[in-house]
Coordinates of C-alpha atoms in Angstrom, one line a residue:
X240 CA 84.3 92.9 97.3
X241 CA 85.4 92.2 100.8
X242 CA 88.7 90.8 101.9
X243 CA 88.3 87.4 102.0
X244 CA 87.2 87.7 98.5
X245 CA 90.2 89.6 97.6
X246 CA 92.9 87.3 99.7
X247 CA 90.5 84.4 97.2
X248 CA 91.5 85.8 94.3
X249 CA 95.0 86.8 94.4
X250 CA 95.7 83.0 96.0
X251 CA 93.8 82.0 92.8
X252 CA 96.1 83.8 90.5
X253 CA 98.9 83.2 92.5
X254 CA 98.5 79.4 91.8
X255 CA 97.9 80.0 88.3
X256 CA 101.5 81.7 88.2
X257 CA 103.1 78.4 90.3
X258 CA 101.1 76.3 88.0
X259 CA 102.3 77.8 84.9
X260 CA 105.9 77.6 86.1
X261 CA 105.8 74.3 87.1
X262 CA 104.2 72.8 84.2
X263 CA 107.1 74.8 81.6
X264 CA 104.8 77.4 80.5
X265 CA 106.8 81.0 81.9
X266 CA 109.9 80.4 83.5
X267 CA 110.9 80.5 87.1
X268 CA 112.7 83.8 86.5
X269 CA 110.3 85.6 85.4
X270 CA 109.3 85.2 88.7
X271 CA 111.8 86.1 90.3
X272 CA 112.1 89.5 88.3
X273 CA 108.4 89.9 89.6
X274 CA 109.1 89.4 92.9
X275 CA 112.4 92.1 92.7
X276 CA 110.2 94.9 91.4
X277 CA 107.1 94.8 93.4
X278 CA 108.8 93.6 97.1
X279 CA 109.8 97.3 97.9
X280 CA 106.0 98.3 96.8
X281 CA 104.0 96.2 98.8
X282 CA 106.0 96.8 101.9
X283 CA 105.3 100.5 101.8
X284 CA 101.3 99.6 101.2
X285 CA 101.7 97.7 104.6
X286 CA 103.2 100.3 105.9
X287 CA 101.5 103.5 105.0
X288 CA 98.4 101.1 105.5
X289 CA 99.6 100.7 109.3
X290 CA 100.2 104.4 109.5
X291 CA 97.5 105.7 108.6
X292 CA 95.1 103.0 110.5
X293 CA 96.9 103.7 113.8
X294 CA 96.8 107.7 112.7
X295 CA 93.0 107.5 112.9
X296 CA 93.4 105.5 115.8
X297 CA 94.1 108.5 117.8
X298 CA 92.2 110.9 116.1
X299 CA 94.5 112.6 113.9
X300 CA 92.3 112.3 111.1
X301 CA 89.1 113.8 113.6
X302 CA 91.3 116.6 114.1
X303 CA 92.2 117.7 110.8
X304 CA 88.7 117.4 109.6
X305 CA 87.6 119.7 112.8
X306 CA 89.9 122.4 111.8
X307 CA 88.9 122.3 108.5
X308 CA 85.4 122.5 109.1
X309 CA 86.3 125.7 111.5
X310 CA 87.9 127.6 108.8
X311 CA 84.9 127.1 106.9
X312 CA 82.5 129.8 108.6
X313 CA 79.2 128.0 108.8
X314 CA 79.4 128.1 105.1
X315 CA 78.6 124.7 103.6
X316 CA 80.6 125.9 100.7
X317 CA 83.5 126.5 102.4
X318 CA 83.5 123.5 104.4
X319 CA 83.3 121.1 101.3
X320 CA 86.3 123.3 99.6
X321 CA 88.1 122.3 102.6
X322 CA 87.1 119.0 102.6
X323 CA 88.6 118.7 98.5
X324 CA 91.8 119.9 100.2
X325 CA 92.5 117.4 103.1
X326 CA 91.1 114.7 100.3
X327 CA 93.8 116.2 98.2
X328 CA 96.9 115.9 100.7
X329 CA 96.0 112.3 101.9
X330 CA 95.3 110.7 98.5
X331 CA 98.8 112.3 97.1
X332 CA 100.9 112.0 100.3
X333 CA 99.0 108.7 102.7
X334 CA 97.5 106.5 98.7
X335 CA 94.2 106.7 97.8
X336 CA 93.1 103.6 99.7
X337 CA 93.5 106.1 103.1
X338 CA 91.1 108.7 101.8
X339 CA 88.5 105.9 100.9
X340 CA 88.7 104.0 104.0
X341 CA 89.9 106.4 106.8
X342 CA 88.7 109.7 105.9
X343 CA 85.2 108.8 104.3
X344 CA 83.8 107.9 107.6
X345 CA 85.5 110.9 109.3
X346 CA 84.1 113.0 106.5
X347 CA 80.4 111.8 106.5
X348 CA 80.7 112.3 111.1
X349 CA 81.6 116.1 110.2
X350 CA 78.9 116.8 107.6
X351 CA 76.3 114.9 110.1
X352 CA 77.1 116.7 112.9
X353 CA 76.4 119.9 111.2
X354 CA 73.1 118.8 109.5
X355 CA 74.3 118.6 105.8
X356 CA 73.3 116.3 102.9
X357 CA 76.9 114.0 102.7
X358 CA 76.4 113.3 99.1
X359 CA 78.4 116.1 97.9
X360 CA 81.5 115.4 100.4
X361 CA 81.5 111.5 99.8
X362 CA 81.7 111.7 96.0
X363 CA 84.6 114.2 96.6
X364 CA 86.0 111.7 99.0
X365 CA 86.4 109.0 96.2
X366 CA 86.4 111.0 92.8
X367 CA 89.7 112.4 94.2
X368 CA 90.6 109.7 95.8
X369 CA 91.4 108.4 92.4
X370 CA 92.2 111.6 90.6
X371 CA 94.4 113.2 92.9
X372 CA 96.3 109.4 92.9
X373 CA 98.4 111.4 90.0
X374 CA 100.2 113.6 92.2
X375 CA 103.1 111.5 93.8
X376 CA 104.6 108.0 93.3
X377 CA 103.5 106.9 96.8
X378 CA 99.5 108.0 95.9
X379 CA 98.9 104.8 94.0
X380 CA 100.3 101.7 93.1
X381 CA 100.3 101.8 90.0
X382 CA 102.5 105.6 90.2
X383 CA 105.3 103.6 92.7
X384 CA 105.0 100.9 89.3
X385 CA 106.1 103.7 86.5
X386 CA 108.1 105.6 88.8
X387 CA 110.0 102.1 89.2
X388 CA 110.2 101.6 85.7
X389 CA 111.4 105.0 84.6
X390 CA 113.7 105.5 87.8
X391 CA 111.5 108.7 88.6
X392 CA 112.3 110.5 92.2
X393 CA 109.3 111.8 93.4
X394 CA 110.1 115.7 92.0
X395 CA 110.7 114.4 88.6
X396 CA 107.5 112.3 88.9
X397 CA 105.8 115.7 89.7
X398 CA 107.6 117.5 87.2
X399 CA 106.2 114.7 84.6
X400 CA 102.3 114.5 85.9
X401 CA 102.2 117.8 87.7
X402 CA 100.3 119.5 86.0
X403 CA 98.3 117.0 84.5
X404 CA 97.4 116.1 87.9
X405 CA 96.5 119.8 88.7
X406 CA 94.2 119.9 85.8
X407 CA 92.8 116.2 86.8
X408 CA 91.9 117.6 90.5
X409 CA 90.5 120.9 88.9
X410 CA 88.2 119.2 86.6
X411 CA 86.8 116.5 88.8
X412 CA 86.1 119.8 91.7
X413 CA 84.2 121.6 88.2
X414 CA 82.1 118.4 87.7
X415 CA 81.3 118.0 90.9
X416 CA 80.3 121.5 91.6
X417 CA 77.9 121.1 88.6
X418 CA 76.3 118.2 89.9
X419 CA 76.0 119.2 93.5
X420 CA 75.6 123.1 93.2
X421 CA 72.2 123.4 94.5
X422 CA 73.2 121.2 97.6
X423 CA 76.4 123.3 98.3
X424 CA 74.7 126.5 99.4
X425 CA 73.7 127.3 102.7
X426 CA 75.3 127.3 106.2
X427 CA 75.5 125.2 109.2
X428 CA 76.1 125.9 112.8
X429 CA 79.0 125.2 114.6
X430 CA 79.7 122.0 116.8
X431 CA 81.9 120.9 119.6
X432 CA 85.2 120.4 118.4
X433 CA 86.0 115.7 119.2
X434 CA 87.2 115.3 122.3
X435 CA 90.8 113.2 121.7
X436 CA 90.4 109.9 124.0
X437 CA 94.4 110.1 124.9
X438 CA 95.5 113.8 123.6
X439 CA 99.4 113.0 124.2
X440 CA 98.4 109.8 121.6
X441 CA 97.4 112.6 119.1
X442 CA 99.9 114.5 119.5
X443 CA 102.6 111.7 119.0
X444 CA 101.1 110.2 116.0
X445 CA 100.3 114.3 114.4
X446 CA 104.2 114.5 114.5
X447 CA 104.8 111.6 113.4
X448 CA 102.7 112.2 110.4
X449 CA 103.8 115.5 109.7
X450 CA 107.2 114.0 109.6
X451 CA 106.4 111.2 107.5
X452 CA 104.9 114.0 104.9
X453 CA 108.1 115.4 103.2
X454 CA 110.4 112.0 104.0
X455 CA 108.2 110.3 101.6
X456 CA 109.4 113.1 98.8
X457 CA 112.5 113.7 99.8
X458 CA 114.0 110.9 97.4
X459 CA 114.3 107.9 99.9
X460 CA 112.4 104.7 98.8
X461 CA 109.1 104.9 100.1
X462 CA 108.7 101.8 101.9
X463 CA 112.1 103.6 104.1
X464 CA 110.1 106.2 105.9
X465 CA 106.9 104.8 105.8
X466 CA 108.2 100.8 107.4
X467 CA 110.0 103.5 110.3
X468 CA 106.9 106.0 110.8
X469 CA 104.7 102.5 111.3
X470 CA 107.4 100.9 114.2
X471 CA 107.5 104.0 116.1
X472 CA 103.4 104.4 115.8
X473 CA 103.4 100.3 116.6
X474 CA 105.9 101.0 119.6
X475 CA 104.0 104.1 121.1
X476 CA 100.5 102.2 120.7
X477 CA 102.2 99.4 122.5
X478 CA 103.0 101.7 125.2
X479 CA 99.7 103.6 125.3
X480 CA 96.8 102.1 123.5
X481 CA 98.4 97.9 123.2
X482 CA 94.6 96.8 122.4
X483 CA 94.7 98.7 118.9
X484 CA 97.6 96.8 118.2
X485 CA 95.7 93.9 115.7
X486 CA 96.4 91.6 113.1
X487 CA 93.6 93.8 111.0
X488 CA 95.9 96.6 110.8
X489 CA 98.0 94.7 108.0
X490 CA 96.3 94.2 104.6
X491 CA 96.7 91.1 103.9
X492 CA 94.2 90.8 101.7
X493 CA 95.6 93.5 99.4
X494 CA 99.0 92.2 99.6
X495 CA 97.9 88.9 98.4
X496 CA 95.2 90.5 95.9
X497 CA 97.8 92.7 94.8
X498 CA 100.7 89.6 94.4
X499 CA 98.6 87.6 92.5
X500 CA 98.0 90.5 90.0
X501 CA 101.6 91.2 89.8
X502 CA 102.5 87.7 89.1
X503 CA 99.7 86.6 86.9
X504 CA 100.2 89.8 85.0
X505 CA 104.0 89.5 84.9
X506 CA 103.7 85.4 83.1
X507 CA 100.9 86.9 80.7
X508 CA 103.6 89.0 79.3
X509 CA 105.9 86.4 79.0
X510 CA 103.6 84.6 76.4
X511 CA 103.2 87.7 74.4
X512 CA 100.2 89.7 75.3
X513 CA 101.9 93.1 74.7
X514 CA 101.6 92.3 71.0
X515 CA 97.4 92.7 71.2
X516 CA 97.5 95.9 73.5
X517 CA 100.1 97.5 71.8
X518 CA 97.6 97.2 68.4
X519 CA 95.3 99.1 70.3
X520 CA 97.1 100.9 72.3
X521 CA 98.9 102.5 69.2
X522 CA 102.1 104.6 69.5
X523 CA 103.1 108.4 69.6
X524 CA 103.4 111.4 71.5
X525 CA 101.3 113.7 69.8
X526 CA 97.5 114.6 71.6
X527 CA 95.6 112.1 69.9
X528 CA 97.9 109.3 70.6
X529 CA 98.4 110.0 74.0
X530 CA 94.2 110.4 73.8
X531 CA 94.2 106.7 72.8
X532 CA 96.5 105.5 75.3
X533 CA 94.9 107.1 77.9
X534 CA 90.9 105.9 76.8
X535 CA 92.9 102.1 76.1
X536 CA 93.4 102.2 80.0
X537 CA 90.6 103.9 81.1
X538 CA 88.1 101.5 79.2
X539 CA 90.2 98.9 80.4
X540 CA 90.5 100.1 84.0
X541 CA 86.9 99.9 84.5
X542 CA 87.0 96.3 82.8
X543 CA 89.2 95.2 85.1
X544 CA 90.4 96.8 87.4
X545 CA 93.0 99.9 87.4
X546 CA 95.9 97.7 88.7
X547 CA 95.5 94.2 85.9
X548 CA 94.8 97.6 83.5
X549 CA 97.9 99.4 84.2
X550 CA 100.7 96.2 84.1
X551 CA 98.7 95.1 81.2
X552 CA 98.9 98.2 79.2
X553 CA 102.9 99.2 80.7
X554 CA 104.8 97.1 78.2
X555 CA 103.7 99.3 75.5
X556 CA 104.1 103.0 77.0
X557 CA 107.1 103.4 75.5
X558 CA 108.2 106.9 76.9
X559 CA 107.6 109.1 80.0
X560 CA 104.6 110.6 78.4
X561 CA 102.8 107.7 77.2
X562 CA 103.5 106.3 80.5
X563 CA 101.6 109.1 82.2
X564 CA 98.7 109.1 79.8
X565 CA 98.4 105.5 80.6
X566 CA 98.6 106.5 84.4
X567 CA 95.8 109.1 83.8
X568 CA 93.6 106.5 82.2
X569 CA 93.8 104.1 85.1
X570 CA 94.2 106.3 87.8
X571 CA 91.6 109.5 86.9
X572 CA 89.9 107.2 84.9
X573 CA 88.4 104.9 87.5
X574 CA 84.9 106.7 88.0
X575 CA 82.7 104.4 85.9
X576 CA 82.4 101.1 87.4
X577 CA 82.6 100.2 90.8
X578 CA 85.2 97.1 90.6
X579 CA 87.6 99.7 88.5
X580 CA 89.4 101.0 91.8
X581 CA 89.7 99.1 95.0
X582 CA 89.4 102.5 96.7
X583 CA 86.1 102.8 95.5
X584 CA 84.8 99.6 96.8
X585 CA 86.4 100.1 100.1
X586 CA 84.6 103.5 100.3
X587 CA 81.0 102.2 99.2
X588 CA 81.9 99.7 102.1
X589 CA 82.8 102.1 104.5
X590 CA 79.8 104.4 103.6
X591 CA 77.2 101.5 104.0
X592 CA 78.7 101.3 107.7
X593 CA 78.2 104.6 108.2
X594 CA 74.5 104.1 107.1
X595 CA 74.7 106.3 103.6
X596 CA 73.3 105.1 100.4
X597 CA 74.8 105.8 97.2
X598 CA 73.7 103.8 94.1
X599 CA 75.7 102.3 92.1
X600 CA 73.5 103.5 89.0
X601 CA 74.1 107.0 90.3
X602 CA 77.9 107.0 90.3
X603 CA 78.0 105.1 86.8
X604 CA 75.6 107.8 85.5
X605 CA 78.0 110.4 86.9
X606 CA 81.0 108.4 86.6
X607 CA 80.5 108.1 82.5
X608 CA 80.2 112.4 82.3
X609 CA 83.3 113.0 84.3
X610 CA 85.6 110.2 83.6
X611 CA 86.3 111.0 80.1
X612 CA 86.2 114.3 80.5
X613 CA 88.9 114.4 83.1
X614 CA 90.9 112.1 81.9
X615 CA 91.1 113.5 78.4
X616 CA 91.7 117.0 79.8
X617 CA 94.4 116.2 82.2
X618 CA 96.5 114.7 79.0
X619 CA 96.7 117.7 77.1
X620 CA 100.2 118.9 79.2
X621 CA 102.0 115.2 78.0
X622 CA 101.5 116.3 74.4
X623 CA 104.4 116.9 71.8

């Protein structure tokens, strides 16, 4: 699904919303409660979008990666455990979309230039792109939705899906090792290290990253330090690079995806569809509840489509910990089918670019072993 499809849809559902308001169906304040809620989020996706575009830009994701690789040893082993880790810290502190689309290609240029098969380090790329989505509000939409919703800071969101999201990242490295054991062996030799095309760029937009890092948890709304991180990278670009500066560094295509869904979402409510998902999403906070919840939005996630998933099922949480069991579903959930995360679309894009071919009967195959088992593992901690 490229962006102009995207940008198609969400104007599509969009004017289904207008339509419906016009013609009496949902009322124009519904709207406007919509548009309250989700203004603060999609401003921080533009943001941390801009970020983390002009971030790679100057090679601060090349860096990272090139450390990494360095503390591996030659040891192919090493180097992929590394390469779980920075696929850890930018899902959970830059969204999962980043990991996908910016550090999938950086990824697959390491693993190349040392002569290894990429397989193993693109599926970790996405699997925890979408797993490790659990760990903070600003790691996925849907996360900045409930943290809204239940007026979570970031540490209470953690405190809530901590350790769900520890076991969630644990499992999906388990699976993964299983699959790819016999590929993760070996060594490779060591390269020269990418040479930075403006090094005081770098080293400008590595601060201002590391700076952005622990603003984004330290209980300011997201959209705060991630809208003043992106003006001082768009001023310094301005001032060293001005030909990176594009319209292609905003999303629109999200943002309007992403609006529509809201909106369209938001007026289903209105005419009572919380009444049906709520009969099968059931209620309770005991294991096999929450176990319902979560396979309600995981089955529906890969329907659908996390996000539609997610507002769908919110309504009828209930509580913090249906809320995160729902999150788990939607979030760790989205292995099966390709349309069930954006992030993984954008990353089978990005890896066709690159020239790698994954299947898409491959990662259902795999996708239907790890998904449930993930998910369903990652609830146990929510359980009362």
């Amino acid at each position: 699904m490229d962006a102009v499809k995207l940008a198609i849809i969400g104007l599509a559902l969009l004017l289904a919303a207008a339509s419906a308001i016009a013609t009496g169906v949902a009322r124009p304040d519904d709207a406007i409660i919509v548009a309250e809620r989700v203004w603060p989020i999609l401003l921080f996706v533009v943001s941390v979008t801009i970020v983390a575009e002009l971030a790679a830009a100057a090679g601060v994701f090349d860096a990272a990666a090139h450390r990494l690789s360095r503390v591996g040893r030659g040891r192919t082993a090493a180097l992929w455990a590394a390469v779980v880790i920075l696929a850890v810290a930018a899902t959970a502190f830059l969204s999962l979309d980043t990991t996908a689309v910016l550090l999938t290609p950086v990824i697959v240029a390491v693993v190349r230039a040392r002569r290894l098969d990429p397989l193993p380090f693109v599926f970790a790329t996405v699997w925890l792109a979408n797993t490790a989505s659990l760990v903070l509000p600003v790691s996925n939409l849907t996360n900045l939705l409930a943290a809204d919703l239940l007026h979570l800071d970031p540490w209470e969101f953690l405190a809530l899906l901590g350790p769900s999201a520890v076991i969630a990242i644990a499992a999906t490295v388990g699976v993964l090792v299983v699959f790819f054991q016999r590929s993760l062996h070996g060594t490779y030799p060591d390269v020269t290290p990418p040479a930075a095309a403006d090094p005081q760029l770098l080293r400008i937009a590595a601060i201002v990253v590391i700076v952005l890092l622990p603003l984004l948890v330290s209980g300011l709304a997201p959209w705060i330090p991630a809208s003043a991180a992106a003006l001082v990278l768009l001023g310094v670009f301005g001032w060293r690079h001005p030909r990176a500066l594009r319209w292609r560094l905003v999303p629109f295509s999200l943002v309007v995806f992403a609006a529509g869904l809201f909106f369209a979402v938001g007026i289903l409510e209105t005419l009572g569809s919380g009444a049906l998902i709520g009969a099968i999403a059931g209620t309770g906070t005991d294991l096999l509840s929450l176990w319902r919840l979560t396979g309600t939005g995981l089955i529906s996630a890969n329907l659908i489509n996390n996000l539609p998933a997610y507002l769908l099922i919110e309504p009828v949480a209930g509580s913090p910990e249906r809320l995160g069991a729902l999150l788990i579903g939607v979030n760790a959930g989205s292995l099966i089918t390709p349309w069930a995360s954006l992030a993984t679309l954008l990353w089978h894009r990005r890896l066709r670019v690159e020239g790698v071919d994954v299947g898409w009967t491959r990662f259902v195959l795999m996708g239907l072993v790890g998904a449930p088992l993930i998910a369903l593992t990652a609830v146990i901690p929510l359980a009362r």
